[in-house]
mmCIF file of C-alpha atoms and ligand atoms in Angstrom:
data_model
loop_
_atom_site.group_PDB
_atom_site.id
_atom_site.type_symbol
_atom_site.label_atom_id
_atom_site.label_comp_id
_atom_site.label_asym_id
_atom_site.label_seq_id
_atom_site.Cartn_x
_atom_site.Cartn_y
_atom_site.Cartn_z
ATOM 1 C CA MET A 272 -2.552 -23.158 -24.783
ATOM 2 C CA LEU A 273 -3.633 -26.158 -22.727
ATOM 3 C CA GLY A 274 -6.987 -26.461 -24.540
ATOM 4 C CA VAL A 275 -5.629 -26.140 -28.084
ATOM 5 C CA CYS A 276 -2.495 -28.210 -27.549
ATOM 6 C CA GLY A 277 -4.399 -30.863 -25.565
ATOM 7 C CA PHE A 278 -6.934 -31.222 -28.391
ATOM 8 C CA MET A 279 -4.173 -31.556 -31.001
ATOM 9 C CA TYR A 280 -2.262 -34.050 -28.890
ATOM 10 C CA ALA A 281 -5.377 -36.179 -28.410
ATOM 11 C CA LEU A 282 -6.034 -36.167 -32.179
ATOM 12 C CA VAL A 283 -2.479 -37.241 -32.947
ATOM 13 C CA LEU A 284 -2.707 -40.095 -30.423
ATOM 14 C CA ILE A 285 -6.078 -41.270 -31.791
ATOM 15 C CA PHE A 286 -4.764 -41.409 -35.359
ATOM 16 C CA LEU A 287 -1.572 -43.102 -34.211
ATOM 17 C CA ILE A 288 -3.586 -45.839 -32.491
ATOM 18 C CA ILE A 289 -5.805 -46.259 -35.599
ATOM 19 C CA ALA A 290 -2.695 -46.523 -37.773
ATOM 20 C CA VAL A 291 -1.131 -49.164 -35.511
ATOM 21 C CA ILE A 292 -4.329 -51.228 -35.464
ATOM 22 C CA ARG A 293 -4.729 -50.988 -39.251
ATOM 23 C CA ALA A 294 -1.104 -51.931 -39.807
ATOM 24 C CA ARG A 295 -1.508 -55.037 -37.635
ATOM 25 C CA ARG A 296 -4.659 -56.113 -39.513
ATOM 26 C CA ALA A 297 -3.233 -55.453 -42.974
ATOM 27 C CA THR A 298 -2.157 -58.656 -44.698
ATOM 28 C CA GLY A 299 -1.364 -57.847 -48.330
ATOM 29 C CA PRO A 300 1.794 -56.096 -49.495
ATOM 30 C CA GLU A 301 -0.018 -53.019 -50.888
ATOM 31 C CA MET A 302 -1.109 -51.102 -47.801
ATOM 32 C CA SER A 303 -1.673 -47.680 -49.260
ATOM 33 C CA ARG A 304 -4.927 -47.803 -51.123
ATOM 34 C CA ASP A 305 -5.844 -44.534 -49.413
ATOM 35 C CA HIS A 306 -6.960 -42.188 -52.183
ATOM 36 C CA GLY A 307 -8.214 -39.598 -49.699
ATOM 37 C CA LEU A 308 -4.716 -39.215 -48.277
ATOM 38 C CA SER A 309 -3.891 -35.842 -49.847
ATOM 39 C CA LYS A 310 -7.316 -34.486 -48.899
ATOM 40 C CA THR A 311 -6.827 -35.603 -45.277
ATOM 41 C CA LEU A 312 -3.347 -34.083 -45.229
ATOM 42 C CA GLY A 313 -4.808 -30.790 -46.465
ATOM 43 C CA LEU A 314 -7.355 -30.902 -43.637
ATOM 44 C CA TRP A 315 -4.593 -31.525 -41.119
ATOM 45 C CA VAL A 316 -2.577 -28.557 -42.354
ATOM 46 C CA ALA A 317 -5.664 -26.332 -42.190
ATOM 47 C CA LEU A 318 -6.395 -27.499 -38.635
ATOM 48 C CA ILE A 319 -2.822 -26.778 -37.535
ATOM 49 C CA VAL A 320 -2.830 -23.323 -39.157
ATOM 50 C CA VAL A 321 -6.140 -22.443 -37.484
ATOM 51 C CA GLY A 322 -4.835 -23.704 -34.128
ATOM 52 C CA LEU A 323 -1.615 -21.709 -34.389
ATOM 53 C CA MET A 324 -3.491 -18.582 -35.463
ATOM 54 C CA GLY A 325 -5.826 -19.008 -32.492
ATOM 55 C CA LEU A 326 -2.853 -19.237 -30.150
ATOM 56 C CA THR A 327 -1.175 -16.192 -31.707
ATOM 57 C CA ALA A 328 -4.333 -14.071 -31.491
ATOM 58 C CA THR A 329 -5.020 -15.074 -27.888
ATOM 59 C CA SER A 330 -1.432 -14.413 -26.878
ATOM 60 C CA TYR A 331 -1.600 -10.970 -28.536
ATOM 61 C CA LEU A 332 -4.841 -10.071 -26.744
ATOM 62 C CA ILE A 333 -3.601 -11.253 -23.356
ATOM 63 C CA ASP A 334 -0.274 -9.442 -23.750
ATOM 64 C CA ARG A 335 -2.230 -6.262 -24.477
ATOM 65 C CA GLN A 336 -4.332 -6.768 -21.360
ATOM 66 C CA ILE A 337 -1.220 -7.296 -19.253
ATOM 67 C CA ALA A 338 0.460 -4.197 -20.715
ATOM 68 C CA GLN A 339 -2.661 -2.106 -20.142
ATOM 69 C CA ALA A 340 -2.955 -3.284 -16.555
ATOM 70 C CA ALA A 341 0.704 -2.366 -16.031
ATOM 71 C CA ASN A 342 0.153 1.105 -17.505
ATOM 72 C CA ASN A 343 -2.836 1.935 -15.324
ATOM 73 C CA PRO A 344 -2.322 0.108 -12.060
ATOM 74 C CA ASP A 345 -4.890 0.537 -9.294
ATOM 75 C CA VAL A 346 -2.110 0.601 -6.722
ATOM 76 C CA LYS A 347 1.460 1.765 -7.239
ATOM 77 C CA LEU A 348 4.091 0.793 -4.735
ATOM 78 C CA GLN A 349 7.777 1.218 -4.338
ATOM 79 C CA ILE A 350 9.538 -1.363 -2.223
ATOM 80 C CA THR A 351 13.068 -0.694 -1.065
ATOM 81 C CA ALA A 352 14.877 -3.615 0.511
ATOM 82 C CA HIS A 353 17.256 -2.932 3.368
ATOM 83 C CA GLN A 354 19.320 -5.191 5.595
ATOM 84 C CA TRP A 355 16.915 -6.657 6.914
ATOM 85 C CA TRP A 356 13.539 -5.131 6.369
ATOM 86 C CA TRP A 357 11.264 -3.798 3.619
ATOM 87 C CA ASP A 358 10.358 -0.155 3.168
ATOM 88 C CA VAL A 359 7.047 0.171 1.378
ATOM 89 C CA GLU A 360 6.035 3.474 -0.180
ATOM 90 C CA TYR A 361 2.569 3.966 -1.647
ATOM 91 C CA LEU A 362 2.841 6.261 -4.641
ATOM 92 C CA ASP A 363 0.206 8.567 -6.067
ATOM 93 C CA ALA A 364 0.044 11.432 -8.543
ATOM 94 C CA ASP A 365 -1.239 13.448 -5.599
ATOM 95 C CA PRO A 366 1.657 13.846 -3.102
ATOM 96 C CA SER A 367 -0.770 14.133 -0.182
ATOM 97 C CA GLN A 368 -1.699 10.490 -0.813
ATOM 98 C CA HIS A 369 1.879 9.247 -0.314
ATOM 99 C CA PHE A 370 2.776 7.264 2.744
ATOM 100 C CA HIS A 371 5.335 4.778 3.984
ATOM 101 C CA THR A 372 4.909 1.568 5.840
ATOM 102 C CA ALA A 373 7.191 -1.382 6.456
ATOM 103 C CA ASN A 374 7.160 -5.147 6.054
ATOM 104 C CA GLU A 375 3.394 -5.288 5.535
ATOM 105 C CA ILE A 376 1.706 -4.470 2.260
ATOM 106 C CA HIS A 377 -2.029 -4.033 1.904
ATOM 107 C CA VAL A 378 -3.694 -4.295 -1.497
ATOM 108 C CA PRO A 379 -7.303 -4.539 -2.618
ATOM 109 C CA VAL A 380 -8.428 -7.867 -4.092
ATOM 110 C CA ASN A 381 -8.765 -8.103 -7.900
ATOM 111 C CA SER A 382 -6.751 -4.970 -8.477
ATOM 112 C CA SER A 383 -3.628 -4.476 -10.524
ATOM 113 C CA VAL A 384 -0.621 -3.631 -8.398
ATOM 114 C CA HIS A 385 2.556 -2.259 -9.914
ATOM 115 C CA VAL A 386 5.570 -2.620 -7.653
ATOM 116 C CA THR A 387 8.895 -0.905 -8.263
ATOM 117 C CA LEU A 388 11.697 -2.824 -6.592
ATOM 118 C CA MET A 389 14.870 -1.214 -5.292
ATOM 119 C CA ALA A 390 17.608 -1.973 -2.800
ATOM 120 C CA ASP A 391 19.958 0.381 -1.024
ATOM 121 C CA ASP A 392 22.696 -1.896 0.270
ATOM 122 C CA VAL A 393 23.035 -5.394 -1.202
ATOM 123 C CA ILE A 394 21.001 -7.578 -3.544
ATOM 124 C CA HIS A 395 17.769 -8.920 -2.059
ATOM 125 C CA SER A 396 14.939 -10.833 -3.678
ATOM 126 C CA PHE A 397 11.203 -10.194 -3.391
ATOM 127 C CA TRP A 398 9.324 -13.453 -3.169
ATOM 128 C CA VAL A 399 5.693 -14.027 -2.262
ATOM 129 C CA PRO A 400 5.301 -17.620 -3.508
ATOM 130 C CA SER A 401 1.498 -17.616 -3.737
ATOM 131 C CA LEU A 402 1.401 -14.419 -5.800
ATOM 132 C CA HIS A 403 4.448 -14.304 -8.021
ATOM 133 C CA GLY A 404 7.886 -15.655 -8.785
ATOM 134 C CA LYS A 405 11.085 -14.251 -7.359
ATOM 135 C CA ARG A 406 12.405 -10.891 -8.481
ATOM 136 C CA ASP A 407 15.749 -9.472 -7.426
ATOM 137 C CA LEU A 408 16.128 -6.020 -5.897
ATOM 138 C CA ILE A 409 19.455 -4.682 -7.074
ATOM 139 C CA PRO A 410 21.080 -1.498 -5.753
ATOM 140 C CA GLY A 411 21.099 1.189 -8.466
ATOM 141 C CA ARG A 412 18.936 -0.842 -10.846
ATOM 142 C CA PRO A 413 15.208 -0.499 -10.182
ATOM 143 C CA GLY A 414 13.122 -3.451 -11.320
ATOM 144 C CA SER A 415 9.395 -3.977 -11.263
ATOM 145 C CA ILE A 416 6.745 -6.611 -10.855
ATOM 146 C CA ASP A 417 2.987 -6.615 -11.529
ATOM 147 C CA LEU A 418 0.596 -8.453 -9.255
ATOM 148 C CA ARG A 419 -3.085 -9.171 -9.435
ATOM 149 C CA PRO A 420 -4.171 -10.913 -6.236
ATOM 150 C CA GLU A 421 -7.499 -12.680 -6.741
ATOM 151 C CA ARG A 422 -8.213 -14.069 -3.293
ATOM 152 C CA VAL A 423 -8.571 -12.314 0.031
ATOM 153 C CA GLY A 424 -6.001 -13.442 2.577
ATOM 154 C CA VAL A 425 -2.579 -12.915 4.061
ATOM 155 C CA TYR A 426 0.316 -13.975 1.889
ATOM 156 C CA ARG A 427 3.676 -14.548 3.474
ATOM 157 C CA GLY A 428 6.734 -13.415 1.565
ATOM 158 C CA GLN A 429 10.411 -13.868 2.178
ATOM 159 C CA CYS A 430 13.664 -12.401 0.952
ATOM 160 C CA ALA A 431 14.974 -15.051 -1.410
ATOM 161 C CA GLU A 432 18.547 -13.913 -2.002
ATOM 162 C CA PHE A 433 21.182 -14.311 0.674
ATOM 163 C CA CYS A 434 21.783 -10.789 1.920
ATOM 164 C CA GLY A 435 23.725 -11.159 5.153
ATOM 165 C CA ALA A 436 23.425 -12.473 8.678
ATOM 166 C CA GLN A 437 19.672 -11.898 9.078
ATOM 167 C CA HIS A 438 18.557 -12.898 5.582
ATOM 168 C CA ALA A 439 16.343 -15.597 7.101
ATOM 169 C CA LYS A 440 14.568 -13.008 9.242
ATOM 170 C CA MET A 441 13.634 -10.764 6.351
ATOM 171 C CA ALA A 442 10.015 -11.662 5.799
ATOM 172 C CA LEU A 443 7.025 -9.619 4.707
ATOM 173 C CA GLU A 444 3.300 -10.067 4.419
ATOM 174 C CA ILE A 445 0.875 -9.042 1.719
ATOM 175 C CA VAL A 446 -2.611 -8.539 3.091
ATOM 176 C CA VAL A 447 -5.177 -8.825 0.309
ATOM 177 C CA GLU A 448 -8.507 -7.369 1.387
ATOM 178 C CA ASP A 449 -11.769 -6.140 -0.107
ATOM 179 C CA ALA A 450 -11.845 -2.612 -1.522
ATOM 180 C CA ALA A 451 -13.649 -1.037 1.457
ATOM 181 C CA THR A 452 -11.261 -2.517 4.040
ATOM 182 C CA PHE A 453 -8.296 -1.387 1.962
ATOM 183 C CA ALA A 454 -9.696 2.137 1.640
ATOM 184 C CA ALA A 455 -10.208 2.326 5.408
ATOM 185 C CA TRP A 456 -6.664 1.058 6.009
ATOM 186 C CA LYS A 457 -5.240 3.600 3.573
ATOM 187 C CA THR A 458 -7.136 6.492 5.171
ATOM 188 C CA LYS A 459 -5.751 5.444 8.538
ATOM 189 C CA GLN A 460 -2.196 5.151 7.207
ATOM 190 C CA LEU A 461 -2.385 8.672 5.796
ATOM 191 C CA GLU A 462 -3.124 10.109 9.227
ATOM 192 C CA THR A 463 -0.373 11.387 11.454
ATOM 193 C CA ALA A 464 0.298 9.591 14.726
ATOM 194 C CA PRO A 465 -2.248 10.260 17.473
ATOM 195 C CA GLN A 466 -1.202 12.316 20.484
ATOM 196 C CA PRO A 467 -0.659 10.229 23.633
ATOM 197 C CA ARG A 468 -3.933 10.123 25.594
ATOM 198 C CA ASP A 469 -2.562 9.350 29.052
ATOM 199 C CA GLU A 470 0.480 10.279 31.100
ATOM 200 C CA HIS A 471 2.101 6.876 30.793
ATOM 201 C CA ALA A 472 2.075 7.044 26.992
ATOM 202 C CA ALA A 473 3.167 10.695 27.100
ATOM 203 C CA ARG A 474 6.189 9.610 29.110
ATOM 204 C CA GLY A 475 6.814 6.954 26.463
ATOM 205 C CA LEU A 476 6.838 9.646 23.784
ATOM 206 C CA ASP A 477 9.421 11.562 25.872
ATOM 207 C CA VAL A 478 11.553 8.424 26.090
ATOM 208 C CA PHE A 479 11.322 8.027 22.312
ATOM 209 C CA MET A 480 12.221 11.646 21.621
ATOM 210 C CA SER A 481 15.123 11.735 24.052
ATOM 211 C CA SER A 482 16.752 8.465 23.013
ATOM 212 C CA ALA A 483 18.508 7.248 19.883
ATOM 213 C CA CYS A 484 15.163 6.175 18.327
ATOM 214 C CA THR A 485 14.795 9.496 16.515
ATOM 215 C CA LEU A 486 18.082 8.980 14.675
ATOM 216 C CA CYS A 487 16.561 6.215 12.569
ATOM 217 C CA HIS A 488 12.773 6.323 12.731
ATOM 218 C CA ASN A 489 9.966 8.513 11.514
ATOM 219 C CA ILE A 490 6.698 9.083 13.348
ATOM 220 C CA ALA A 491 4.540 11.461 11.325
ATOM 221 C CA GLY A 492 3.168 14.261 13.467
ATOM 222 C CA THR A 493 6.205 14.317 15.752
ATOM 223 C CA SER A 494 9.674 15.736 15.213
ATOM 224 C CA ALA A 495 11.069 12.237 14.581
ATOM 225 C CA SER A 496 11.604 12.139 10.840
ATOM 226 C CA ALA A 497 14.570 9.904 10.110
ATOM 227 C CA THR A 498 14.339 7.309 7.369
ATOM 228 C CA LEU A 499 17.142 4.868 8.163
ATOM 229 C CA GLY A 500 14.790 2.421 9.858
ATOM 230 C CA PRO A 501 11.146 1.454 9.374
ATOM 231 C CA ASP A 502 8.479 4.173 9.570
ATOM 232 C CA LEU A 503 6.735 3.739 12.922
ATOM 233 C CA THR A 504 3.758 6.072 12.414
ATOM 234 C CA HIS A 505 1.330 3.132 12.424
ATOM 235 C CA LEU A 506 3.531 0.445 13.950
ATOM 236 C CA ALA A 507 0.769 -0.939 16.158
ATOM 237 C CA SER A 508 -1.470 -1.612 13.148
ATOM 238 C CA ARG A 509 0.978 -4.193 11.823
ATOM 239 C CA ARG A 510 0.786 -7.904 12.438
ATOM 240 C CA MET A 511 4.500 -8.530 12.898
ATOM 241 C CA LEU A 512 7.604 -6.857 14.311
ATOM 242 C CA ALA A 513 11.147 -6.754 12.926
ATOM 243 C CA ALA A 514 10.300 -7.998 9.424
ATOM 244 C CA GLY A 515 8.333 -11.029 10.487
ATOM 245 C CA ALA A 516 10.722 -12.022 13.285
ATOM 246 C CA LEU A 517 8.174 -11.564 16.097
ATOM 247 C CA PRO A 518 4.402 -11.294 16.473
ATOM 248 C CA ASN A 519 3.353 -7.736 17.239
ATOM 249 C CA ASP A 520 2.183 -7.802 20.849
ATOM 250 C CA ARG A 521 3.300 -6.036 24.005
ATOM 251 C CA THR A 522 5.513 -8.844 25.330
ATOM 252 C CA HIS A 523 7.448 -9.176 22.094
ATOM 253 C CA LEU A 524 7.610 -5.428 21.575
ATOM 254 C CA ILE A 525 9.285 -4.978 24.972
ATOM 255 C CA GLN A 526 11.569 -7.924 24.244
ATOM 256 C CA TRP A 527 12.587 -6.300 20.947
ATOM 257 C CA LEU A 528 13.064 -2.827 22.443
ATOM 258 C CA SER A 529 15.148 -4.125 25.320
ATOM 259 C CA ASP A 530 17.517 -6.261 23.240
ATOM 260 C CA PRO A 531 17.054 -6.296 19.461
ATOM 261 C CA GLN A 532 20.513 -7.821 19.010
ATOM 262 C CA SER A 533 19.568 -11.042 20.779
ATOM 263 C CA ILE A 534 16.628 -11.517 18.412
ATOM 264 C CA LYS A 535 18.266 -10.484 15.137
ATOM 265 C CA PRO A 536 22.030 -10.445 15.796
ATOM 266 C CA GLY A 537 23.817 -7.966 13.542
ATOM 267 C CA ASN A 538 20.732 -5.920 12.664
ATOM 268 C CA HIS A 539 21.171 -2.176 12.513
ATOM 269 C CA MET A 540 19.096 -1.401 15.595
ATOM 270 C CA PRO A 541 21.470 -1.137 18.527
ATOM 271 C CA SER A 542 20.523 -2.200 22.015
ATOM 272 C CA LEU A 543 19.434 1.075 23.562
ATOM 273 C CA GLY A 544 20.138 0.110 27.154
ATOM 274 C CA LEU A 545 16.710 1.269 28.306
ATOM 275 C CA THR A 546 15.680 0.441 31.850
ATOM 276 C CA ALA A 547 12.346 -1.193 32.664
ATOM 277 C CA ASP A 548 11.211 2.273 33.846
ATOM 278 C CA ALA A 549 11.646 3.601 30.331
ATOM 279 C CA LEU A 550 10.688 0.460 28.382
ATOM 280 C CA ASP A 551 7.213 0.132 29.800
ATOM 281 C CA PRO A 552 5.954 3.643 28.912
ATOM 282 C CA LEU A 553 7.789 3.454 25.559
ATOM 283 C CA ALA A 554 5.907 0.248 24.697
ATOM 284 C CA SER A 555 2.659 1.866 25.848
ATOM 285 C CA TYR A 556 3.283 4.825 23.565
ATOM 286 C CA LEU A 557 4.202 2.637 20.572
ATOM 287 C CA GLU A 558 1.018 0.643 21.129
ATOM 288 C CA THR A 559 -1.029 3.774 20.520
ATOM 289 C CA LEU A 560 0.391 4.063 17.000
ATOM 290 C CA ARG A 561 -2.515 2.294 15.340
HETATM 291 CU CU1 LIG B 792 17.271 -9.595 2.015
HETATM 292 CU CU2 LIG B 792 17.904 -11.873 1.892
#
C-alpha cells in the first residue's frame, strides 16, 4: 500500500509542479497546444488500473496467508479473564498435552498463535500493546485474536477495560522465546508438581492441604483440584505474583500469603490468618513448584 500509493502520490505532485511552472511561463491566450493529451490520459488510466489491480492481488494473497495461519496455528490458547487475573489454557488435539497456567503466556518466536478469549464475570480487555490491539473478553461471547510475535522478549500486557476495584492490577506477560526454550518450558508445565524434598516443604504442603487454599487452587499431582483461582502447579516458574502486582520472590510471596487484601483490596483471595509458623513452610513448599 505504502509503496504503490507513495509512488502515485509522488507522480501527481511532480506533474502538478510542472503544470504550475508551465502555467506561469505561458504568455499567449491559447495554452492547450498539447496534442498528446489524450494519449497521456490513456497512460494515466492504465497506470492507475495496474496499481489498483496490484493492490487487490496483494491484499487477496495476504488475506489468504492470514486465514491459513489462523486455521493451522502453531499454538492454540484459551484465555479466560477473571476478576482480577488471567487463566491461560494451552489447547491441543491430544488431551494429554493440555495444561493451565496463569498470568504468564509463553509462545515460540515466529509462530502463529490463536487465542480464544473468554470472561466469566464481567467484561475485560486483552491488551499487549507491542503485539496487538485491544480485544474485549465478554462473558458468554467467546472472541479470538491471532498473534505472530517476531522478536524474542517479554511483552507486558494489561487489562484495558475497567472491570472493578483491581482493574489496574490485572496485568499479564507474554514471554516470546526460541522454539527449544518454549518446548522445554512446555514439557515442564505438563509435569505434575514435584513431591516436597525436605521436611520443611512437606509441612508447607500440609498447611496448604489443611487450609482454605484447596477450595480455590489446583496443584496437579496433589488432591487440590479447584479451579476458582489460578493454577499453582508451576507457580514458582512464573515471573510475577497476583497478576503482575508483585515480583515472584520469597519476600513478596510471604507478604501476599499473609495479607492479600492489603495488596489487592477486594480480590477474591481472603486473608487466611496464617501464623508465621505456617507461612514460612507454606512459602517454602510453593517455591518448589517450578
Ligand atoms: Cu480486567 Cu480490567
